[in-house]
């Protein structure tokens, strides 16, 4: 199953510490969400603030941490609730595996 596989991610284990690429478990798809295979990501100033330990949300999340909230990729999995909500619909606002997205 897709969620049991590993993926590469840039991770830091301490604030201000090195950013290393390592294998991490792929996330489970939430029932009302999607899994996106990231093809490209940017690092912005808020990622820098998080890495420095200035971001309270990241401090609450804890370390290790995978930065990068601005990305593009391809939807590889849809949650079961999302699939059921979209079943039989034909409008252009529905999501499909294989759709390209930018977040």
mmCIF file of C-alpha atoms in Angstrom:
data_model
loop_
_atom_site.group_PDB
_atom_site.id
_atom_site.type_symbol
_atom_site.label_atom_id
_atom_site.label_comp_id
_atom_site.label_asym_id
_atom_site.label_seq_id
_atom_site.Cartn_x
_atom_site.Cartn_y
_atom_site.Cartn_z
ATOM 1 C CA UNK A 1 0.000 0.000 0.000
ATOM 2 C CA UNK A 2 1.206 3.504 -0.875
ATOM 3 C CA UNK A 3 1.302 4.826 2.713
ATOM 4 C CA UNK A 4 3.712 2.081 3.914
ATOM 5 C CA UNK A 5 6.468 3.084 1.515
ATOM 6 C CA UNK A 6 9.313 5.463 2.243
ATOM 7 C CA UNK A 7 10.065 8.806 0.615
ATOM 8 C CA UNK A 8 12.944 11.272 0.547
ATOM 9 C CA UNK A 9 12.586 14.468 2.558
ATOM 10 C CA UNK A 10 14.815 17.319 3.652
ATOM 11 C CA UNK A 11 14.797 17.241 7.457
ATOM 12 C CA UNK A 12 16.354 19.203 10.289
ATOM 13 C CA UNK A 13 16.737 17.703 13.753
ATOM 14 C CA UNK A 14 17.699 20.852 15.642
ATOM 15 C CA UNK A 15 16.933 24.536 15.174
ATOM 16 C CA UNK A 16 19.737 26.069 13.137
ATOM 17 C CA UNK A 17 21.167 22.612 12.454
ATOM 18 C CA UNK A 18 21.974 20.986 9.127
ATOM 19 C CA UNK A 19 19.253 20.171 6.623
ATOM 20 C CA UNK A 20 19.757 16.603 5.385
ATOM 21 C CA UNK A 21 17.915 14.486 2.839
ATOM 22 C CA UNK A 22 16.811 11.206 4.372
ATOM 23 C CA UNK A 23 14.230 8.455 4.027
ATOM 24 C CA UNK A 24 11.030 9.031 6.025
ATOM 25 C CA UNK A 25 7.709 7.144 6.027
ATOM 26 C CA UNK A 26 5.117 8.387 3.538
ATOM 27 C CA UNK A 27 2.133 9.974 5.285
ATOM 28 C CA UNK A 28 -1.216 8.232 5.507
ATOM 29 C CA UNK A 29 -3.911 9.797 3.378
ATOM 30 C CA UNK A 30 -6.583 11.478 5.528
ATOM 31 C CA UNK A 31 -10.141 10.472 4.654
ATOM 32 C CA UNK A 32 -10.930 14.036 3.535
ATOM 33 C CA UNK A 33 -7.578 14.824 1.915
ATOM 34 C CA UNK A 34 -5.071 13.868 -0.737
ATOM 35 C CA UNK A 35 -1.463 12.721 -0.981
ATOM 36 C CA UNK A 36 0.652 14.787 -3.367
ATOM 37 C CA UNK A 37 3.928 13.477 -4.762
ATOM 38 C CA UNK A 38 6.034 16.620 -4.580
ATOM 39 C CA UNK A 39 7.995 17.354 -7.743
ATOM 40 C CA UNK A 40 9.381 20.765 -6.705
ATOM 41 C CA UNK A 41 9.370 22.912 -3.593
ATOM 42 C CA UNK A 42 10.675 26.294 -2.610
ATOM 43 C CA UNK A 43 12.188 27.476 0.611
ATOM 44 C CA UNK A 44 10.890 30.850 1.733
ATOM 45 C CA UNK A 45 11.534 33.232 4.582
ATOM 46 C CA UNK A 46 8.964 31.529 6.841
ATOM 47 C CA UNK A 47 10.886 28.246 6.391
ATOM 48 C CA UNK A 48 14.041 30.094 7.498
ATOM 49 C CA UNK A 49 12.225 31.434 10.582
ATOM 50 C CA UNK A 50 11.056 27.911 11.391
ATOM 51 C CA UNK A 51 14.575 26.514 10.985
ATOM 52 C CA UNK A 52 15.901 29.220 13.309
ATOM 53 C CA UNK A 53 13.266 28.314 15.944
ATOM 54 C CA UNK A 54 11.300 31.573 15.627
ATOM 55 C CA UNK A 55 8.006 29.927 14.564
ATOM 56 C CA UNK A 56 5.765 28.867 17.476
ATOM 57 C CA UNK A 57 3.797 26.402 15.311
ATOM 58 C CA UNK A 58 6.969 24.526 14.396
ATOM 59 C CA UNK A 59 8.201 24.640 17.987
ATOM 60 C CA UNK A 60 4.875 23.074 19.080
ATOM 61 C CA UNK A 61 5.131 20.468 16.295
ATOM 62 C CA UNK A 62 8.566 19.506 17.536
ATOM 63 C CA UNK A 63 11.662 18.140 15.881
ATOM 64 C CA UNK A 64 12.596 16.587 13.549
ATOM 65 C CA UNK A 65 10.814 18.784 11.003
ATOM 66 C CA UNK A 66 10.351 18.705 7.212
ATOM 67 C CA UNK A 67 10.154 22.286 5.863
ATOM 68 C CA UNK A 68 8.541 23.400 2.620
ATOM 69 C CA UNK A 69 4.905 24.494 2.376
ATOM 70 C CA UNK A 70 5.086 25.938 -1.143
ATOM 71 C CA UNK A 71 5.233 23.092 -3.632
ATOM 72 C CA UNK A 72 3.971 21.562 -6.845
ATOM 73 C CA UNK A 73 3.353 17.938 -7.664
ATOM 74 C CA UNK A 74 0.914 15.248 -8.690
ATOM 75 C CA UNK A 75 -2.004 13.833 -6.699
ATOM 76 C CA UNK A 76 -1.272 10.134 -6.128
ATOM 77 C CA UNK A 77 -4.008 9.248 -3.632
ATOM 78 C CA UNK A 78 -7.453 10.562 -2.648
ATOM 79 C CA UNK A 79 -8.987 9.942 0.771
ATOM 80 C CA UNK A 80 -12.029 7.661 0.902
ATOM 81 C CA UNK A 81 -14.437 10.407 2.067
ATOM 82 C CA UNK A 82 -13.258 12.680 -0.736
ATOM 83 C CA UNK A 83 -13.728 9.877 -3.261
ATOM 84 C CA UNK A 84 -17.278 9.265 -2.002
ATOM 85 C CA UNK A 85 -18.168 12.981 -2.111
ATOM 86 C CA UNK A 86 -17.028 13.178 -5.717
ATOM 87 C CA UNK A 87 -18.539 9.887 -6.927
ATOM 88 C CA UNK A 88 -20.768 10.520 -9.918
ATOM 89 C CA UNK A 89 -19.973 14.230 -10.111
ATOM 90 C CA UNK A 90 -18.791 15.642 -13.410
ATOM 91 C CA UNK A 91 -18.006 19.283 -12.634
ATOM 92 C CA UNK A 92 -14.512 20.657 -13.115
ATOM 93 C CA UNK A 93 -13.873 21.208 -9.386
ATOM 94 C CA UNK A 94 -13.271 17.562 -8.539
ATOM 95 C CA UNK A 95 -9.816 16.088 -7.964
ATOM 96 C CA UNK A 96 -8.381 12.979 -9.578
ATOM 97 C CA UNK A 97 -5.252 10.914 -9.053
ATOM 98 C CA UNK A 98 -2.800 12.184 -11.632
ATOM 99 C CA UNK A 99 -3.949 15.814 -11.422
ATOM 100 C CA UNK A 100 -1.112 18.314 -11.199
ATOM 101 C CA UNK A 101 -1.353 20.811 -8.346
ATOM 102 C CA UNK A 102 0.463 23.867 -7.038
ATOM 103 C CA UNK A 103 0.080 24.756 -3.368
#
